[in-house]
PDB file of C-alpha atoms in Angstrom:
ATOM      1  CA  UNK L  16      33.565 -45.351 -26.184  1.00 50.00           C
ATOM      2  CA  UNK L  17      32.524 -42.594 -23.761  1.00 51.00           C
ATOM      3  CA  UNK L  18      28.879 -43.303 -24.561  1.00 50.00           C
ATOM      4  CA  UNK L  19      29.325 -47.020 -23.816  1.00 50.00           C
ATOM      5  CA  UNK L  20      31.220 -46.288 -20.605  1.00 50.00           C
ATOM      6  CA  UNK L  21      28.520 -43.898 -19.436  1.00 50.00           C
ATOM      7  CA  UNK L  22      25.766 -46.357 -20.281  1.00 49.00           C
ATOM      8  CA  UNK L  23      27.411 -49.247 -18.424  1.00 48.00           C
ATOM      9  CA  UNK L  24      28.434 -47.246 -15.355  1.00 47.00           C
ATOM     10  CA  UNK L  25      26.261 -47.707 -12.290  1.00 44.00           C
ATOM     11  CA  UNK L  26      26.307 -45.312  -9.343  1.00 43.00           C
ATOM     12  CA  UNK L  27      25.672 -46.678  -5.859  1.00 42.00           C
ATOM     13  CA  UNK L  28      24.524 -44.294  -3.151  1.00 42.00           C
ATOM     14  CA  UNK L  29      25.705 -45.396   0.265  1.00 45.00           C
ATOM     15  CA  UNK L  30      23.159 -43.207   2.057  1.00 48.00           C
ATOM     16  CA  UNK L  31      19.882 -41.559   1.210  1.00 55.00           C
ATOM     17  CA  UNK L  32      20.380 -38.040  -0.186  1.00 61.00           C
ATOM     18  CA  UNK L  33      19.480 -35.312   2.275  1.00 74.00           C
ATOM     19  CA  UNK L  34      18.597 -31.663   1.909  1.00 73.00           C
ATOM     20  CA  UNK L  35      20.593 -30.651   4.946  1.00 78.00           C
ATOM     21  CA  UNK L  36      23.844 -29.028   3.841  1.00 79.00           C
ATOM     22  CA  UNK L  37      23.288 -29.834   0.143  1.00 82.00           C
ATOM     23  CA  UNK L  38      23.572 -27.171  -2.529  1.00 84.00           C
ATOM     24  CA  UNK L  39      20.214 -27.046  -4.295  1.00 84.00           C
ATOM     25  CA  UNK L  40      18.150 -24.774  -6.513  1.00 84.00           C
ATOM     26  CA  UNK L  41      14.471 -23.805  -6.411  1.00 82.00           C
ATOM     27  CA  UNK L  42      12.252 -21.042  -7.705  1.00 83.00           C
ATOM     28  CA  UNK L  43      12.695 -17.941  -5.599  1.00 84.00           C
ATOM     29  CA  UNK L  44      10.043 -17.494  -2.865  1.00 82.00           C
ATOM     30  CA  UNK L  45       8.137 -20.595  -3.962  1.00 82.00           C
ATOM     31  CA  UNK L  46       6.806 -23.226  -1.499  1.00 81.00           C
ATOM     32  CA  UNK L  47       9.679 -25.496  -2.534  1.00 81.00           C
ATOM     33  CA  UNK L  48      12.146 -22.717  -1.774  1.00 83.00           C
ATOM     34  CA  UNK L  49      10.669 -22.356   1.711  1.00 82.00           C
ATOM     35  CA  UNK L  50      10.882 -26.124   2.287  1.00 82.00           C
ATOM     36  CA  UNK L  51      14.585 -26.061   1.434  1.00 81.00           C
ATOM     37  CA  UNK L  52      15.120 -23.113   3.748  1.00 83.00           C
ATOM     38  CA  UNK L  53      13.389 -24.894   6.640  1.00 82.00           C
ATOM     39  CA  UNK L  54      15.536 -27.982   6.110  1.00 81.00           C
ATOM     40  CA  UNK L  55      18.804 -26.000   6.049  1.00 82.00           C
ATOM     41  CA  UNK L  56      19.588 -26.552   2.386  1.00 83.00           C
ATOM     42  CA  UNK L  57      22.189 -24.308   0.751  1.00 83.00           C
ATOM     43  CA  UNK L  58      21.265 -21.819  -1.961  1.00 85.00           C
ATOM     44  CA  UNK L  59      23.626 -19.830  -4.134  1.00 82.00           C
ATOM     45  CA  UNK L  60      23.351 -16.263  -2.811  1.00 82.00           C
ATOM     46  CA  UNK L  61      24.627 -14.830  -6.103  1.00 83.00           C
ATOM     47  CA  UNK L  62      22.166 -16.711  -8.299  1.00 83.00           C
ATOM     48  CA  UNK L  63      18.373 -16.478  -8.265  1.00 85.00           C
ATOM     49  CA  UNK L  64      16.121 -18.795 -10.239  1.00 86.00           C
ATOM     50  CA  UNK L  65      12.762 -17.531 -11.456  1.00 85.00           C
ATOM     51  CA  UNK L  66      11.597 -20.385 -13.697  1.00 84.00           C
ATOM     52  CA  UNK L  67      11.641 -24.144 -13.800  1.00 82.00           C
ATOM     53  CA  UNK L  68      13.761 -24.047 -16.956  1.00 86.00           C
ATOM     54  CA  UNK L  69      16.532 -22.207 -15.116  1.00 87.00           C
ATOM     55  CA  UNK L  70      16.737 -24.676 -12.242  1.00 86.00           C
ATOM     56  CA  UNK L  71      16.709 -27.666 -14.618  1.00 85.00           C
ATOM     57  CA  UNK L  72      19.529 -26.076 -16.620  1.00 86.00           C
ATOM     58  CA  UNK L  73      21.507 -25.541 -13.405  1.00 85.00           C
ATOM     59  CA  UNK L  74      21.059 -29.219 -12.511  1.00 84.00           C
ATOM     60  CA  UNK L  75      22.105 -30.423 -15.968  1.00 84.00           C
ATOM     61  CA  UNK L  76      25.178 -28.169 -15.883  1.00 85.00           C
ATOM     62  CA  UNK L  77      26.078 -29.562 -12.425  1.00 84.00           C
ATOM     63  CA  UNK L  78      25.929 -26.122 -10.845  1.00 86.00           C
ATOM     64  CA  UNK L  79      23.871 -27.607  -7.996  1.00 87.00           C
ATOM     65  CA  UNK L  80      23.554 -31.030  -6.393  1.00 84.00           C
ATOM     66  CA  UNK L  81      19.785 -31.161  -6.669  1.00 85.00           C
ATOM     67  CA  UNK L  82      16.606 -29.168  -7.208  1.00 85.00           C
ATOM     68  CA  UNK L  83      13.243 -28.842  -5.487  1.00 80.00           C
ATOM     69  CA  UNK L  84      10.273 -28.902  -7.858  1.00 81.00           C
ATOM     70  CA  UNK L  85       6.549 -29.201  -7.303  1.00 79.00           C
ATOM     71  CA  UNK L  86       5.260 -32.598  -8.446  1.00 75.00           C
ATOM     72  CA  UNK L  87       2.486 -31.081 -10.550  1.00 73.00           C
ATOM     73  CA  UNK L  88       4.941 -28.741 -12.263  1.00 74.00           C
ATOM     74  CA  UNK L  89       7.308 -31.628 -12.962  1.00 75.00           C
ATOM     75  CA  UNK L  90       4.428 -33.735 -14.280  1.00 72.00           C
ATOM     76  CA  UNK L  91       3.287 -30.982 -16.630  1.00 74.00           C
ATOM     77  CA  UNK L  92       6.821 -30.381 -17.948  1.00 74.00           C
ATOM     78  CA  UNK L  93       7.760 -33.889 -18.964  1.00 72.00           C
ATOM     79  CA  UNK L  94       9.942 -32.466 -21.743  1.00 74.00           C
ATOM     80  CA  UNK L  95      12.332 -31.160 -19.080  1.00 77.00           C
ATOM     81  CA  UNK L  96      12.425 -34.124 -16.707  1.00 73.00           C
ATOM     82  CA  UNK L  97      12.122 -37.168 -18.983  1.00 73.00           C
ATOM     83  CA  UNK L  98      15.883 -37.519 -19.348  1.00 73.00           C
ATOM     84  CA  UNK L  99      18.157 -40.442 -18.440  1.00 70.00           C
ATOM     85  CA  UNK L 100      20.486 -38.079 -16.570  1.00 73.00           C
ATOM     86  CA  UNK L 101      17.771 -36.796 -14.203  1.00 77.00           C
ATOM     87  CA  UNK L 102      16.490 -38.965 -11.341  1.00 75.00           C
ATOM     88  CA  UNK L 103      13.839 -38.374  -8.710  1.00 75.00           C
ATOM     89  CA  UNK L 104      15.648 -39.333  -5.525  1.00 76.00           C
ATOM     90  CA  UNK L 105      12.880 -38.518  -3.059  1.00 75.00           C
ATOM     91  CA  UNK L 106       9.311 -37.209  -2.916  1.00 76.00           C
ATOM     92  CA  UNK L 107       8.824 -34.906   0.072  1.00 76.00           C
ATOM     93  CA  UNK L 108       5.356 -34.946   1.589  1.00 74.00           C
ATOM     94  CA  UNK L 109       4.599 -31.284   2.077  1.00 71.00           C
ATOM     95  CA  UNK L 110       1.024 -30.110   2.470  1.00 70.00           C
ATOM     96  CA  UNK L 111       0.210 -27.094   0.375  1.00 69.00           C
ATOM     97  CA  UNK L 112      -2.817 -25.695  -1.379  1.00 66.00           C
ATOM     98  CA  UNK L 113      -3.551 -24.211  -4.783  1.00 66.00           C
ATOM     99  CA  UNK L 114      -6.262 -21.641  -5.206  1.00 69.00           C
ATOM    100  CA  UNK L 115      -7.222 -18.012  -5.492  1.00 71.00           C
ATOM    101  CA  UNK L 116      -6.786 -15.462  -2.724  1.00 74.00           C
ATOM    102  CA  UNK L 117      -9.811 -13.167  -2.378  1.00 75.00           C
ATOM    103  CA  UNK L 118     -10.457 -10.154  -0.230  1.00 75.00           C
ATOM    104  CA  UNK L 119     -12.955 -10.372   2.661  1.00 74.00           C
ATOM    105  CA  UNK L 120     -15.494  -8.394   0.628  1.00 74.00           C
ATOM    106  CA  UNK L 121     -15.584 -11.073  -2.104  1.00 73.00           C
ATOM    107  CA  UNK L 122     -17.308 -13.798  -0.126  1.00 75.00           C
ATOM    108  CA  UNK L 123     -20.022 -14.287  -2.750  1.00 79.00           C
ATOM    109  CA  UNK L 124     -17.363 -14.768  -5.451  1.00 80.00           C
ATOM    110  CA  UNK L 125     -15.656 -17.331  -3.241  1.00 78.00           C
ATOM    111  CA  UNK L 126     -18.911 -19.255  -2.863  1.00 81.00           C
ATOM    112  CA  UNK L 127     -19.312 -19.247  -6.648  1.00 84.00           C
ATOM    113  CA  UNK L 128     -15.799 -20.648  -7.061  1.00 81.00           C
ATOM    114  CA  UNK L 129     -16.520 -23.301  -4.459  1.00 81.00           C
ATOM    115  CA  UNK L 130     -19.797 -24.342  -6.128  1.00 85.00           C
ATOM    116  CA  UNK L 131     -18.047 -24.479  -9.506  1.00 85.00           C
ATOM    117  CA  UNK L 132     -15.313 -26.731  -8.137  1.00 82.00           C
ATOM    118  CA  UNK L 133     -17.853 -29.051  -6.526  1.00 85.00           C
ATOM    119  CA  UNK L 134     -19.941 -29.334  -9.677  1.00 87.00           C
ATOM    120  CA  UNK L 135     -16.948 -29.835 -11.982  1.00 85.00           C
ATOM    121  CA  UNK L 136     -14.776 -31.912  -9.693  1.00 83.00           C
ATOM    122  CA  UNK L 137     -14.669 -34.846 -12.089  1.00 85.00           C
ATOM    123  CA  UNK L 138     -13.607 -32.651 -15.000  1.00 85.00           C
ATOM    124  CA  UNK L 139     -10.942 -30.965 -12.888  1.00 80.00           C
ATOM    125  CA  UNK L 140      -9.437 -34.271 -11.732  1.00 79.00           C
ATOM    126  CA  UNK L 141      -9.656 -35.668 -15.265  1.00 82.00           C
ATOM    127  CA  UNK L 142      -7.792 -32.616 -16.580  1.00 80.00           C
ATOM    128  CA  UNK L 143      -5.130 -32.944 -13.891  1.00 74.00           C
ATOM    129  CA  UNK L 144      -4.724 -36.646 -14.636  1.00 75.00           C
ATOM    130  CA  UNK L 145      -4.445 -35.965 -18.366  1.00 75.00           C
ATOM    131  CA  UNK L 146      -2.036 -33.052 -18.112  1.00 69.00           C
ATOM    132  CA  UNK L 147       0.124 -34.020 -15.146  1.00 64.00           C
ATOM    133  CA  UNK L 148       2.063 -37.288 -15.220  1.00 65.00           C
ATOM    134  CA  UNK L 149       2.739 -39.030 -11.906  1.00 61.00           C
ATOM    135  CA  UNK L 150       6.240 -38.650 -10.499  1.00 62.00           C
ATOM    136  CA  UNK L 151       7.949 -41.748  -9.131  1.00 62.00           C
ATOM    137  CA  UNK L 152      11.214 -42.137  -7.316  1.00 59.00           C
ATOM    138  CA  UNK L 153      14.070 -44.124  -8.817  1.00 56.00           C
ATOM    139  CA  UNK L 154      13.606 -46.917  -6.251  1.00 52.00           C
ATOM    140  CA  UNK L 155       9.941 -47.445  -7.164  1.00 47.00           C
ATOM    141  CA  UNK L 156      10.842 -49.228 -10.387  1.00 49.00           C
ATOM    142  CA  UNK L 157      14.289 -50.831 -10.312  1.00 50.00           C
ATOM    143  CA  UNK L 158      13.966 -52.500 -13.678  1.00 50.00           C
ATOM    144  CA  UNK L 159      12.873 -49.368 -15.521  1.00 52.00           C
ATOM    145  CA  UNK L 160      15.582 -47.359 -13.763  1.00 49.00           C
ATOM    146  CA  UNK L 161      18.228 -49.839 -14.853  1.00 51.00           C
ATOM    147  CA  UNK L 162      16.935 -49.746 -18.416  1.00 50.00           C
ATOM    148  CA  UNK L 163      17.022 -45.972 -18.422  1.00 50.00           C
ATOM    149  CA  UNK L 164      20.469 -45.934 -16.800  1.00 49.00           C
ATOM    150  CA  UNK L 165      21.808 -48.143 -19.549  1.00 49.00           C
ATOM    151  CA  UNK L 166      20.799 -45.454 -22.011  1.00 51.00           C
ATOM    152  CA  UNK L 167      19.147 -48.047 -24.264  1.00 53.00           C
ATOM    153  CA  UNK L 168      22.509 -49.607 -25.070  1.00 55.00           C
ATOM    154  CA  UNK L 169      21.211 -53.153 -24.551  1.00 59.00           C
ATOM    155  CA  UNK L 170      18.005 -52.560 -26.510  1.00 63.00           C
ATOM    156  CA  UNK L 171      18.503 -53.362 -30.194  1.00 68.00           C
ATOM    157  CA  UNK L 172      15.665 -51.051 -31.210  1.00 72.00           C
ATOM    158  CA  UNK L 173      16.921 -48.007 -29.291  1.00 73.00           C
ATOM    159  CA  UNK L 174      18.687 -45.119 -31.086  1.00 78.00           C
ATOM    160  CA  UNK L 175      21.634 -45.439 -28.701  1.00 77.00           C
ATOM    161  CA  UNK L 176      22.165 -49.069 -29.665  1.00 78.00           C
ATOM    162  CA  UNK L 177      21.860 -48.248 -33.367  1.00 82.00           C
ATOM    163  CA  UNK L 178      24.311 -45.371 -32.999  1.00 84.00           C
ATOM    164  CA  UNK L 179      26.814 -47.517 -31.095  1.00 83.00           C
ATOM    165  CA  UNK L 180      26.416 -50.275 -33.701  1.00 85.00           C
ATOM    166  CA  UNK L 181      27.117 -47.827 -36.531  1.00 88.00           C
ATOM    167  CA  UNK L 182      30.214 -46.526 -34.774  1.00 89.00           C
ATOM    168  CA  UNK L 183      31.423 -50.079 -34.160  1.00 90.00           C
ATOM    169  CA  UNK L 184      30.871 -51.006 -37.827  1.00 91.00           C
ATOM    170  CA  UNK L 185      32.706 -47.890 -38.996  1.00 92.00           C
ATOM    171  CA  UNK L 186      35.638 -48.608 -36.665  1.00 93.00           C
ATOM    172  CA  UNK L 187      35.712 -52.235 -37.817  1.00 92.00           C
ATOM    173  CA  UNK L 188      35.659 -51.159 -41.466  1.00 92.00           C
ATOM    174  CA  UNK L 189      38.494 -48.688 -40.904  1.00 93.00           C
ATOM    175  CA  UNK L 190      40.536 -51.329 -39.077  1.00 93.00           C
ATOM    176  CA  UNK L 191      39.897 -53.833 -41.892  1.00 92.00           C
ATOM    177  CA  UNK L 192      40.898 -51.304 -44.561  1.00 92.00           C
ATOM    178  CA  UNK L 193      44.088 -50.399 -42.690  1.00 93.00           C
ATOM    179  CA  UNK L 194      44.963 -54.074 -42.239  1.00 92.00           C
ATOM    180  CA  UNK L 195      44.458 -54.713 -45.974  1.00 91.00           C
ATOM    181  CA  UNK L 196      46.652 -51.739 -46.869  1.00 91.00           C
ATOM    182  CA  UNK L 197      49.329 -52.948 -44.456  1.00 91.00           C
ATOM    183  CA  UNK L 198      49.184 -56.471 -45.896  1.00 91.00           C
ATOM    184  CA  UNK L 199      49.474 -55.143 -49.466  1.00 90.00           C
ATOM    185  CA  UNK L 200      52.469 -52.986 -48.540  1.00 90.00           C
ATOM    186  CA  UNK L 201      54.115 -55.935 -46.774  1.00 88.00           C
ATOM    187  CA  UNK L 202      53.631 -58.232 -49.775  1.00 87.00           C
ATOM    188  CA  UNK L 203      54.921 -55.589 -52.186  1.00 87.00           C
ATOM    189  CA  UNK L 204      58.031 -55.122 -50.060  1.00 86.00           C
ATOM    190  CA  UNK L 205      58.604 -58.882 -49.932  1.00 86.00           C
ATOM    191  CA  UNK L 206      58.283 -59.134 -53.716  1.00 85.00           C
ATOM    192  CA  UNK L 207      60.673 -56.240 -54.177  1.00 84.00           C
ATOM    193  CA  UNK L 208      63.130 -57.926 -51.825  1.00 83.00           C
ATOM    194  CA  UNK L 209      62.898 -61.224 -53.737  1.00 81.00           C
ATOM    195  CA  UNK L 210      63.249 -59.378 -57.043  1.00 82.00           C
ATOM    196  CA  UNK L 211      66.320 -57.581 -55.749  1.00 83.00           C
ATOM    197  CA  UNK L 212      67.846 -60.875 -54.621  1.00 83.00           C
ATOM    198  CA  UNK L 213      67.155 -62.480 -58.016  1.00 83.00           C
ATOM    199  CA  UNK L 214      68.541 -59.438 -59.801  1.00 83.00           C
ATOM    200  CA  UNK L 215      71.659 -59.494 -57.620  1.00 85.00           C
ATOM    201  CA  UNK L 216      72.097 -63.217 -58.287  1.00 85.00           C
ATOM    202  CA  UNK L 217      71.795 -62.612 -62.029  1.00 86.00           C
ATOM    203  CA  UNK L 218      74.382 -59.840 -61.869  1.00 87.00           C
ATOM    204  CA  UNK L 219      76.776 -62.069 -59.911  1.00 87.00           C
ATOM    205  CA  UNK L 220      76.294 -64.909 -62.405  1.00 87.00           C
ATOM    206  CA  UNK L 221      77.031 -62.590 -65.310  1.00 88.00           C
ATOM    207  CA  UNK L 222      80.125 -61.246 -63.586  1.00 88.00           C
ATOM    208  CA  UNK L 223      81.377 -64.763 -62.791  1.00 90.00           C
ATOM    209  CA  UNK L 224      80.654 -65.874 -66.349  1.00 89.00           C
ATOM    210  CA  UNK L 225      82.574 -62.923 -67.759  1.00 89.00           C
ATOM    211  CA  UNK L 226      85.506 -63.673 -65.414  1.00 90.00           C
ATOM    212  CA  UNK L 227      85.550 -67.357 -66.449  1.00 91.00           C
ATOM    213  CA  UNK L 228      85.312 -66.481 -70.139  1.00 91.00           C
ATOM    214  CA  UNK L 229      88.141 -63.991 -69.774  1.00 91.00           C
ATOM    215  CA  UNK L 230      90.236 -66.626 -67.990  1.00 91.00           C
ATOM    216  CA  UNK L 231      89.599 -69.196 -70.750  1.00 92.00           C
ATOM    217  CA  UNK L 232      90.436 -66.659 -73.453  1.00 90.00           C
ATOM    218  CA  UNK L 233      93.719 -65.782 -71.759  1.00 92.00           C
ATOM    219  CA  UNK L 234      94.575 -69.446 -71.306  1.00 92.00           C
ATOM    220  CA  UNK L 235      93.987 -70.088 -75.005  1.00 91.00           C
ATOM    221  CA  UNK L 236      96.092 -67.095 -75.981  1.00 91.00           C
ATOM    222  CA  UNK L 237      98.880 -68.213 -73.639  1.00 92.00           C
ATOM    223  CA  UNK L 238      98.709 -71.754 -75.033  1.00 90.00           C
ATOM    224  CA  UNK L 239      98.892 -70.487 -78.610  1.00 90.00           C
ATOM    225  CA  UNK L 240     101.830 -68.217 -77.815  1.00 91.00           C
ATOM    226  CA  UNK L 241     103.711 -71.011 -76.023  1.00 91.00           C
ATOM    227  CA  UNK L 242     103.044 -73.429 -78.883  1.00 89.00           C
ATOM    228  CA  UNK L 243     104.427 -71.026 -81.459  1.00 89.00           C
ATOM    229  CA  UNK L 244     107.409 -70.290 -79.250  1.00 89.00           C
ATOM    230  CA  UNK L 245     108.171 -73.974 -78.709  1.00 89.00           C
ATOM    231  CA  UNK L 246     107.761 -74.690 -82.420  1.00 87.00           C
ATOM    232  CA  UNK L 247     110.277 -72.020 -83.294  1.00 87.00           C
ATOM    233  CA  UNK L 248     112.680 -73.345 -80.672  1.00 88.00           C
ATOM    234  CA  UNK L 249     112.417 -76.912 -82.058  1.00 85.00           C
ATOM    235  CA  UNK L 250     112.959 -75.767 -85.629  1.00 85.00           C
ATOM    236  CA  UNK L 251     115.953 -73.711 -84.578  1.00 86.00           C
ATOM    237  CA  UNK L 252     117.352 -76.687 -82.684  1.00 84.00           C
ATOM    238  CA  UNK L 253     117.111 -79.060 -85.665  1.00 80.00           C
ATOM    239  CA  UNK L 254     118.524 -76.487 -88.008  1.00 80.00           C
ATOM    240  CA  UNK L 255     121.519 -76.151 -85.767  1.00 83.00           C
ATOM    241  CA  UNK L 256     121.816 -79.922 -85.550  1.00 78.00           C
ATOM    242  CA  UNK L 257     121.690 -80.305 -89.354  1.00 75.00           C
ATOM    243  CA  UNK L 258     124.301 -77.648 -89.756  1.00 79.00           C
ATOM    244  CA  UNK L 259     126.487 -79.501 -87.289  1.00 79.00           C
ATOM    245  CA  UNK L 260     125.948 -82.806 -89.130  1.00 72.00           C
ATOM    246  CA  UNK L 261     126.779 -81.212 -92.475  1.00 74.00           C
ATOM    247  CA  UNK L 262     129.946 -79.811 -91.024  1.00 75.00           C
ATOM    248  CA  UNK L 263     130.898 -83.339 -89.853  1.00 71.00           C
ATOM    249  CA  UNK L 264     130.348 -84.830 -93.345  1.00 65.00           C
ATOM    250  CA  UNK L 265     127.009 -86.491 -92.642  1.00 59.00           C
ATOM    251  CA  UNK L 266     125.259 -84.905 -95.601  1.00 51.00           C
ATOM    252  CA  UNK L 267     123.162 -87.992 -96.284  1.00 51.00           C
ATOM    253  CA  UNK L 268     121.169 -87.303 -93.189  1.00 49.00           C
ATOM    254  CA  UNK L 269     118.680 -84.554 -93.445  1.00 49.00           C
ATOM    255  CA  UNK L 270     115.895 -83.232 -91.462  1.00 48.00           C
ATOM    256  CA  UNK L 271     112.306 -83.524 -92.527  1.00 49.00           C
ATOM    257  CA  UNK L 272     109.869 -81.369 -90.710  1.00 47.00           C
ATOM    258  CA  UNK L 273     106.262 -82.136 -91.400  1.00 46.00           C
ATOM    259  CA  UNK L 274     102.975 -81.014 -90.006  1.00 45.00           C
ATOM    260  CA  UNK L 275     101.333 -84.268 -91.015  1.00 44.00           C
ATOM    261  CA  UNK L 276     100.543 -85.959 -87.735  1.00 46.00           C
ATOM    262  CA  UNK L 277      97.771 -88.152 -86.367  1.00 48.00           C
ATOM    263  CA  UNK L 278      97.041 -85.289 -84.001  1.00 48.00           C
ATOM    264  CA  UNK L 279      95.860 -82.154 -85.710  1.00 51.00           C
ATOM    265  CA  UNK L 280      98.188 -79.221 -85.227  1.00 50.00           C
ATOM    266  CA  UNK L 281     101.112 -81.340 -83.895  1.00 52.00           C
ATOM    267  CA  UNK L 282     104.607 -81.136 -85.341  1.00 52.00           C
ATOM    268  CA  UNK L 283     106.419 -84.316 -86.359  1.00 53.00           C
ATOM    269  CA  UNK L 284     110.218 -84.250 -86.955  1.00 52.00           C
ATOM    270  CA  UNK L 285     112.161 -87.256 -88.235  1.00 52.00           C
ATOM    271  CA  UNK L 286     115.691 -87.944 -89.427  1.00 51.00           C
ATOM    272  CA  UNK L 287     115.883 -89.569 -92.883  1.00 48.00           C
ATOM    273  CA  UNK L 288     118.893 -91.475 -94.213  1.00 47.00           C
ATOM    274  CA  UNK L 289     119.115 -92.212 -97.982  1.00 41.00           C
TER     275      UNK L 289
END
């Protein structure tokens, strides 16, 4: 996410960057160092830079706001300056010369150098053109600057795009796996809940069935006990009645107690007179 944010962030400069009052870095006692001094740029008094690698490292580490580098040196060291994080904000036109300093007694040697340069001028310029790459400011090519600022995020063939795509696919796969695990856990819990409800219903049905069966059994036992009790009471009653009739001289009447009845298990009692 930080890579995408950095690639899509654009920085707008409200004013042209100036050397005056800015903290910069340059090789000590070089022509660039003198240019910064003349234009009142600030140097770190506790830090001296003696190579182009040191000043580039200071710029990358944000120890300084900018650096002053010779265009030929920057063109020869493309490995240090061809980075998306480094921009050429301004090319300062400063006349300087490259050559060899000779003593006054070496005038003939100077003439030889001059003749050599004149005769090999084409080779010298061809070597400079081959070795040193031209330096352009960021405003000279807006489209290329925007493409570089994006870090290749919008280019499907760039390593940045491929890296971001891999990260996005990995994050999507992780999210999909987590969602599947969550869905499985949710379904398992729902099934367990349904199973518990069914199990509880079965237990309640068994308990109710046992209660009903116990109630029916008790009712049958009570019915049987009452039937036997009533039968004994009826028999006792008729025995007492027969005894009373015998005592009154009605011996011809007798009691017949029979279990033969249209209804199974019923008791039928009749008085017979012969």
